[in-house]
Amino acid sequence: FSFYFSRTVEPLEYYRRFLKENCRPDGRELGEFRTTTVNIGKCLCSITTADGSALVKLGNTTVICGVKAELAAPAVDSANKGYIVPNVELPSLCAERFRSGPPGEEAQAASQFIADVIENSQMIVKEDLCIANGKLAWVLYCDIICLDYDGNLLDASVFALLAALKNVHLPLVTINEETGLSEVNLKQKNPLIIRKHPVATSFAIFDDTLLIVDPTAEEEDLATGTVTIVTDEEGRLCSVHKPGGSPLTGAKLQDCITRAITRHKEVKKLIDKVIKSITPK
């Protein structure tokens, strides 16, 4: 396409000309996702100290997740539960829009979104992390760091978290009845119990009516709103995240959910394929 409107001078009009032709400046159709890849575990050569790790690329957007498991006493009011502590970081190296220092508003919102997904989907049941009622439990610190930001942080973050958690193997821990001390058997490790497999699918809304999937950073900035749908492997709706912007009709929302269920199957298939390739024969 050779259009009159300049991408730098009138970016929205520039985009509208493409959207009228049912395509986008990067060549994708409106319902087409960017190339998605995932690397899991030690093959990353990046986080050797983590108990589980994964790197996800969604087009240029690159996110790495490391999970560190530690032992702690359960909370008094949750004596039979462990903890999951997610944290999303958007360092200045990933995009010019972010600054060094304490987490900004976008990073805090992403961390809260991840915490809500974990809770709502029940991907990990906190009771499964308890070792001895009232005495000992696992704490899973899930650090999600964006290395390159080009939009759709939430999809990439949920994908990286799920892949990293599927890579976690926890050692057998028992409490010695005589001494009361915990004993860790590093030779006997078991995979983390993952009850559900949530996958996020994000859409940008243009001119209040048009939906495009997997928006880039530029598309997010030009959009009149965004919405993220989280589903599990049973097609169950785990979460709808819509931070303001254009309202969605019931029909449009249902369209998003239908597309999210299809996307879930693609992502789950990709994770299973990679895990199978790294599992010792």
CSV table of C-alpha atoms in Angstrom, one decimal:
chain,number,residue,atom,x,y,z
A,1,PHE,CA,0.0,0.0,0.0
A,2,SER,CA,1.2,3.5,-0.8
A,3,PHE,CA,-0.9,5.9,1.3
A,4,TYR,CA,-1.1,9.7,1.4
A,5,PHE,CA,-1.2,9.8,5.2
A,6,SER,CA,2.2,9.7,6.9
A,7,ARG,CA,2.8,7.2,9.6
A,8,THR,CA,4.6,9.8,11.7
A,9,VAL,CA,2.4,12.8,11.1
A,10,GLU,CA,-1.0,11.2,11.1
A,11,PRO,CA,-0.5,7.7,12.5
A,12,LEU,CA,-4.2,7.0,13.2
A,13,GLU,CA,-5.4,7.9,9.7
A,14,TYR,CA,-2.4,5.9,8.3
A,15,TYR,CA,-3.7,2.9,10.3
A,16,ARG,CA,-7.3,3.4,9.3
A,17,ARG,CA,-6.4,3.1,5.6
A,18,PHE,CA,-5.0,-0.3,6.3
A,19,LEU,CA,-7.9,-1.4,8.5
A,20,LYS,CA,-10.3,-0.6,5.7
A,21,GLU,CA,-8.5,-3.2,3.6
A,22,ASN,CA,-8.8,-5.7,6.5
A,23,CYS,CA,-5.0,-5.8,7.1
A,24,ARG,CA,-2.4,-4.1,9.2
A,25,PRO,CA,0.9,-2.2,8.4
A,26,ASP,CA,2.9,-5.3,9.4
A,27,GLY,CA,1.1,-7.4,6.9
A,28,ARG,CA,-1.1,-9.3,9.3
A,29,GLU,CA,-4.8,-9.8,9.0
A,30,LEU,CA,-6.9,-8.3,11.8
A,31,GLY,CA,-7.4,-11.7,13.5
A,32,GLU,CA,-3.8,-12.9,13.0
A,33,PHE,CA,-1.3,-13.4,15.8
A,34,ARG,CA,2.4,-12.6,15.5
A,35,THR,CA,4.8,-15.5,15.4
A,36,THR,CA,4.9,-17.1,18.8
A,37,THR,CA,7.9,-19.1,20.3
A,38,VAL,CA,8.7,-20.5,23.7
A,39,ASN,CA,11.9,-21.9,25.2
A,40,ILE,CA,11.6,-23.7,28.5
A,41,GLY,CA,14.1,-24.6,31.3
A,42,LYS,CA,17.8,-25.1,31.2
A,43,CYS,CA,17.9,-24.7,27.4
A,44,LEU,CA,17.6,-21.0,28.0
A,45,CYS,CA,21.1,-20.7,29.5
A,46,SER,CA,19.7,-17.6,31.2
A,47,ILE,CA,18.4,-18.3,34.7
A,48,THR,CA,20.4,-21.2,36.0
A,49,THR,CA,19.4,-20.4,39.6
A,50,ALA,CA,15.7,-20.7,39.0
A,51,ASP,CA,13.6,-23.8,39.8
A,52,GLY,CA,11.7,-23.2,36.6
A,53,SER,CA,12.1,-20.8,33.7
A,54,ALA,CA,10.8,-19.9,30.3
A,55,LEU,CA,11.2,-17.3,27.6
A,56,VAL,CA,8.4,-16.3,25.3
A,57,LYS,CA,8.5,-14.2,22.1
A,58,LEU,CA,5.3,-12.7,20.7
A,59,GLY,CA,6.6,-11.0,17.6
A,60,ASN,CA,9.2,-8.6,19.0
A,61,THR,CA,7.7,-8.7,22.5
A,62,THR,CA,10.1,-10.8,24.6
A,63,VAL,CA,9.3,-11.9,28.2
A,64,ILE,CA,11.3,-14.1,30.5
A,65,CYS,CA,9.9,-15.8,33.6
A,66,GLY,CA,11.9,-17.4,36.4
A,67,VAL,CA,10.3,-19.2,39.4
A,68,LYS,CA,12.1,-19.6,42.6
A,69,ALA,CA,10.8,-21.9,45.3
A,70,GLU,CA,11.6,-21.3,49.0
A,71,LEU,CA,10.3,-22.7,52.3
A,72,ALA,CA,8.4,-20.6,54.8
A,73,ALA,CA,5.9,-20.9,57.6
A,74,PRO,CA,2.2,-20.6,56.5
A,75,ALA,CA,0.2,-17.6,57.5
A,76,VAL,CA,-1.7,-18.0,60.8
A,77,ASP,CA,-5.1,-17.6,59.0
A,78,SER,CA,-4.1,-19.9,56.1
A,79,ALA,CA,-2.3,-22.7,58.0
A,80,ASN,CA,-2.8,-25.2,55.1
A,81,LYS,CA,-1.7,-23.0,52.3
A,82,GLY,CA,1.5,-21.9,50.6
A,83,TYR,CA,2.1,-18.7,48.7
A,84,ILE,CA,2.5,-17.5,45.1
A,85,VAL,CA,4.1,-14.1,44.6
A,86,PRO,CA,4.1,-12.8,41.0
A,87,ASN,CA,6.0,-9.7,40.0
A,88,VAL,CA,6.2,-8.1,36.6
A,89,GLU,CA,9.1,-5.9,35.7
A,90,LEU,CA,9.3,-3.4,32.8
A,91,PRO,CA,12.9,-2.2,32.9
A,92,SER,CA,14.1,0.8,30.9
A,93,LEU,CA,16.0,-1.5,28.5
A,94,CYS,CA,12.8,-2.9,27.1
A,95,ALA,CA,11.4,0.3,25.7
A,96,GLU,CA,12.0,4.1,25.8
A,97,ARG,CA,8.6,4.6,27.5
A,98,PHE,CA,9.8,3.0,30.8
A,99,ARG,CA,12.1,4.4,33.4
A,100,SER,CA,14.6,2.9,35.9
A,101,GLY,CA,13.5,2.9,39.5
A,102,PRO,CA,10.5,1.6,41.4
A,103,PRO,CA,7.8,-0.2,39.4
A,104,GLY,CA,5.6,2.1,37.4
A,105,GLU,CA,1.8,2.0,37.1
A,106,GLU,CA,1.9,-0.3,34.1
A,107,ALA,CA,4.1,-2.9,35.8
A,108,GLN,CA,2.0,-2.8,39.0
A,109,ALA,CA,-1.2,-3.3,37.0
A,110,ALA,CA,0.4,-6.2,35.1
A,111,SER,CA,1.5,-7.8,38.4
A,112,GLN,CA,-2.0,-7.5,39.8
A,113,PHE,CA,-3.5,-8.9,36.6
A,114,ILE,CA,-1.2,-12.0,36.9
A,115,ALA,CA,-2.1,-12.4,40.6
A,116,ASP,CA,-5.8,-12.3,39.6
A,117,VAL,CA,-5.3,-14.9,36.8
A,118,ILE,CA,-3.5,-17.3,39.2
A,119,GLU,CA,-6.4,-16.9,41.8
A,120,ASN,CA,-9.3,-17.0,39.4
A,121,SER,CA,-8.1,-19.8,37.2
A,122,GLN,CA,-7.0,-22.0,40.1
A,123,MET,CA,-4.0,-23.0,38.0
A,124,ILE,CA,-2.2,-23.7,41.3
A,125,VAL,CA,-4.2,-24.6,44.4
A,126,LYS,CA,-2.4,-23.1,47.4
A,127,GLU,CA,-3.2,-26.1,49.5
A,128,ASP,CA,-1.0,-28.2,47.2
A,129,LEU,CA,2.0,-26.0,48.4
A,130,CYS,CA,1.5,-26.9,52.0
A,131,ILE,CA,4.1,-29.4,53.4
A,132,ALA,CA,3.1,-29.5,57.1
A,133,ASN,CA,-0.1,-27.9,58.3
A,134,GLY,CA,0.7,-24.7,60.3
A,135,LYS,CA,4.4,-25.5,60.1
A,136,LEU,CA,5.9,-25.4,56.6
A,137,ALA,CA,4.9,-24.5,53.0
A,138,TRP,CA,6.4,-23.6,49.7
A,139,VAL,CA,6.6,-20.0,48.5
A,140,LEU,CA,6.8,-19.6,44.7
A,141,TYR,CA,8.4,-16.3,43.6
A,142,CYS,CA,7.4,-15.7,40.0
A,143,ASP,CA,9.5,-12.9,38.4
A,144,ILE,CA,8.4,-11.9,34.9
A,145,ILE,CA,10.7,-9.5,33.2
A,146,CYS,CA,10.1,-7.9,29.8
A,147,LEU,CA,13.3,-7.8,27.7
A,148,ASP,CA,11.7,-6.2,24.6
A,149,TYR,CA,8.4,-4.4,24.7
A,150,ASP,CA,6.3,-4.2,21.5
A,151,GLY,CA,2.8,-4.5,22.9
A,152,ASN,CA,0.6,-7.3,24.3
A,153,LEU,CA,2.6,-7.7,27.5
A,154,LEU,CA,-0.2,-9.6,29.3
A,155,ASP,CA,-0.5,-12.5,26.7
A,156,ALA,CA,3.3,-13.0,26.8
A,157,SER,CA,3.5,-12.8,30.6
A,158,VAL,CA,0.7,-15.4,31.2
A,159,PHE,CA,2.3,-17.7,28.6
A,160,ALA,CA,5.8,-17.3,30.1
A,161,LEU,CA,4.4,-17.9,33.7
A,162,LEU,CA,2.6,-21.1,32.7
A,163,ALA,CA,5.6,-22.5,30.8
A,164,ALA,CA,7.9,-21.7,33.6
A,165,LEU,CA,5.6,-23.3,36.2
A,166,LYS,CA,5.4,-26.5,34.1
A,167,ASN,CA,9.2,-26.6,34.3
A,168,VAL,CA,9.3,-26.5,38.2
A,169,HIS,CA,10.2,-29.7,40.1
A,170,LEU,CA,10.1,-29.4,43.9
A,171,PRO,CA,12.3,-31.6,46.1
A,172,LEU,CA,10.7,-33.9,48.7
A,173,VAL,CA,10.6,-32.2,52.0
A,174,THR,CA,9.7,-33.8,55.3
A,175,ILE,CA,9.8,-32.7,59.0
A,176,ASN,CA,11.9,-34.7,61.4
A,177,GLU,CA,9.6,-35.6,64.3
A,178,GLU,CA,12.5,-35.8,66.8
A,179,THR,CA,14.2,-32.5,65.9
A,180,GLY,CA,11.3,-30.6,64.4
A,181,LEU,CA,13.6,-29.5,61.6
A,182,SER,CA,12.8,-29.8,57.9
A,183,GLU,CA,14.8,-32.3,55.7
A,184,VAL,CA,15.1,-31.7,52.0
A,185,ASN,CA,15.8,-34.6,49.6
A,186,LEU,CA,17.2,-33.1,46.4
A,187,LYS,CA,17.5,-36.5,44.8
A,188,GLN,CA,13.7,-37.0,44.8
A,189,LYS,CA,11.9,-34.2,43.0
A,190,ASN,CA,8.3,-34.0,41.8
A,191,PRO,CA,6.7,-31.7,39.2
A,192,LEU,CA,4.6,-28.9,40.5
A,193,ILE,CA,0.9,-29.7,40.4
A,194,ILE,CA,-0.8,-27.5,37.8
A,195,ARG,CA,-4.6,-27.8,38.0
A,196,LYS,CA,-5.5,-25.5,35.1
A,197,HIS,CA,-3.7,-24.0,32.1
A,198,PRO,CA,-4.9,-20.4,31.7
A,199,VAL,CA,-4.0,-18.6,28.4
A,200,ALA,CA,-4.6,-14.9,27.8
A,201,THR,CA,-5.8,-13.4,24.5
A,202,SER,CA,-5.7,-9.6,24.0
A,203,PHE,CA,-7.6,-7.4,21.6
A,204,ALA,CA,-7.3,-3.7,20.7
A,205,ILE,CA,-10.5,-1.8,19.8
A,206,PHE,CA,-10.3,0.7,17.0
A,207,ASP,CA,-12.8,3.5,16.5
A,208,ASP,CA,-15.0,1.8,19.2
A,209,THR,CA,-16.1,-1.1,16.9
A,210,LEU,CA,-13.2,-2.8,15.1
A,211,LEU,CA,-11.3,-5.6,17.0
A,212,ILE,CA,-7.7,-6.7,16.2
A,213,VAL,CA,-5.9,-9.4,18.0
A,214,ASP,CA,-2.4,-9.3,19.5
A,215,PRO,CA,-1.8,-5.6,19.2
A,216,THR,CA,1.7,-4.1,18.9
A,217,ALA,CA,2.7,-1.2,21.1
A,218,GLU,CA,1.8,1.3,18.3
A,219,GLU,CA,-1.6,-0.3,17.9
A,220,GLU,CA,-2.2,-0.1,21.6
A,221,ASP,CA,-1.4,3.6,21.7
A,222,LEU,CA,-3.8,4.3,18.8
A,223,ALA,CA,-6.6,2.1,20.0
A,224,THR,CA,-9.8,3.4,21.7
A,225,GLY,CA,-9.6,0.5,24.2
A,226,THR,CA,-8.2,-3.0,24.9
A,227,VAL,CA,-9.6,-6.2,26.4
A,228,THR,CA,-7.9,-9.4,27.5
A,229,ILE,CA,-9.8,-12.7,27.8
A,230,VAL,CA,-8.3,-15.5,29.9
A,231,THR,CA,-9.6,-19.1,29.3
A,232,ASP,CA,-8.6,-22.5,30.5
A,233,GLU,CA,-8.4,-25.9,28.6
A,234,GLU,CA,-12.0,-26.6,29.2
A,235,GLY,CA,-13.1,-23.4,27.5
A,236,ARG,CA,-14.0,-21.9,30.9
A,237,LEU,CA,-13.8,-18.1,31.2
A,238,CYS,CA,-11.3,-17.3,33.9
A,239,SER,CA,-11.0,-13.5,33.6
A,240,VAL,CA,-12.0,-10.5,31.5
A,241,HIS,CA,-9.6,-7.6,31.9
A,242,LYS,CA,-10.8,-4.3,30.4
A,243,PRO,CA,-9.1,-1.2,31.7
A,244,GLY,CA,-11.6,1.5,30.5
A,245,GLY,CA,-11.8,2.6,26.9
A,246,SER,CA,-14.5,1.8,24.4
A,247,PRO,CA,-17.4,-0.4,25.6
A,248,LEU,CA,-18.0,-3.8,24.1
A,249,THR,CA,-21.4,-5.2,23.0
A,250,GLY,CA,-22.3,-8.6,24.2
A,251,ALA,CA,-21.9,-10.0,20.7
A,252,LYS,CA,-18.4,-8.5,20.4
A,253,LEU,CA,-17.4,-9.9,23.8
A,254,GLN,CA,-18.7,-13.3,22.8
A,255,ASP,CA,-16.6,-13.1,19.6
A,256,CYS,CA,-13.5,-12.3,21.7
A,257,ILE,CA,-14.2,-15.3,24.0
A,258,THR,CA,-14.7,-17.7,21.0
A,259,ARG,CA,-11.4,-16.5,19.5
A,260,ALA,CA,-9.6,-16.8,22.9
A,261,ILE,CA,-10.7,-20.5,23.2
A,262,THR,CA,-9.2,-21.2,19.7
A,263,ARG,CA,-6.0,-19.4,20.7
A,264,HIS,CA,-5.8,-21.4,23.9
A,265,LYS,CA,-5.6,-24.6,21.9
A,266,GLU,CA,-2.7,-23.2,19.8
A,267,VAL,CA,-0.7,-22.1,22.8
A,268,LYS,CA,-1.3,-25.3,24.8
A,269,LYS,CA,-0.2,-27.4,21.7
A,270,LEU,CA,3.0,-25.3,21.5
A,271,ILE,CA,3.8,-25.7,25.2
A,272,ASP,CA,3.2,-29.5,25.1
A,273,LYS,CA,5.4,-29.8,22.0
A,274,VAL,CA,8.3,-28.0,23.6
A,275,ILE,CA,8.0,-29.9,26.9
A,276,LYS,CA,7.9,-33.2,25.1
A,277,SER,CA,11.1,-32.2,23.2
A,278,ILE,CA,13.0,-31.4,26.5
A,279,THR,CA,11.7,-34.4,28.5
A,280,PRO,CA,14.4,-37.1,28.9
A,281,LYS,CA,13.4,-40.3,26.9
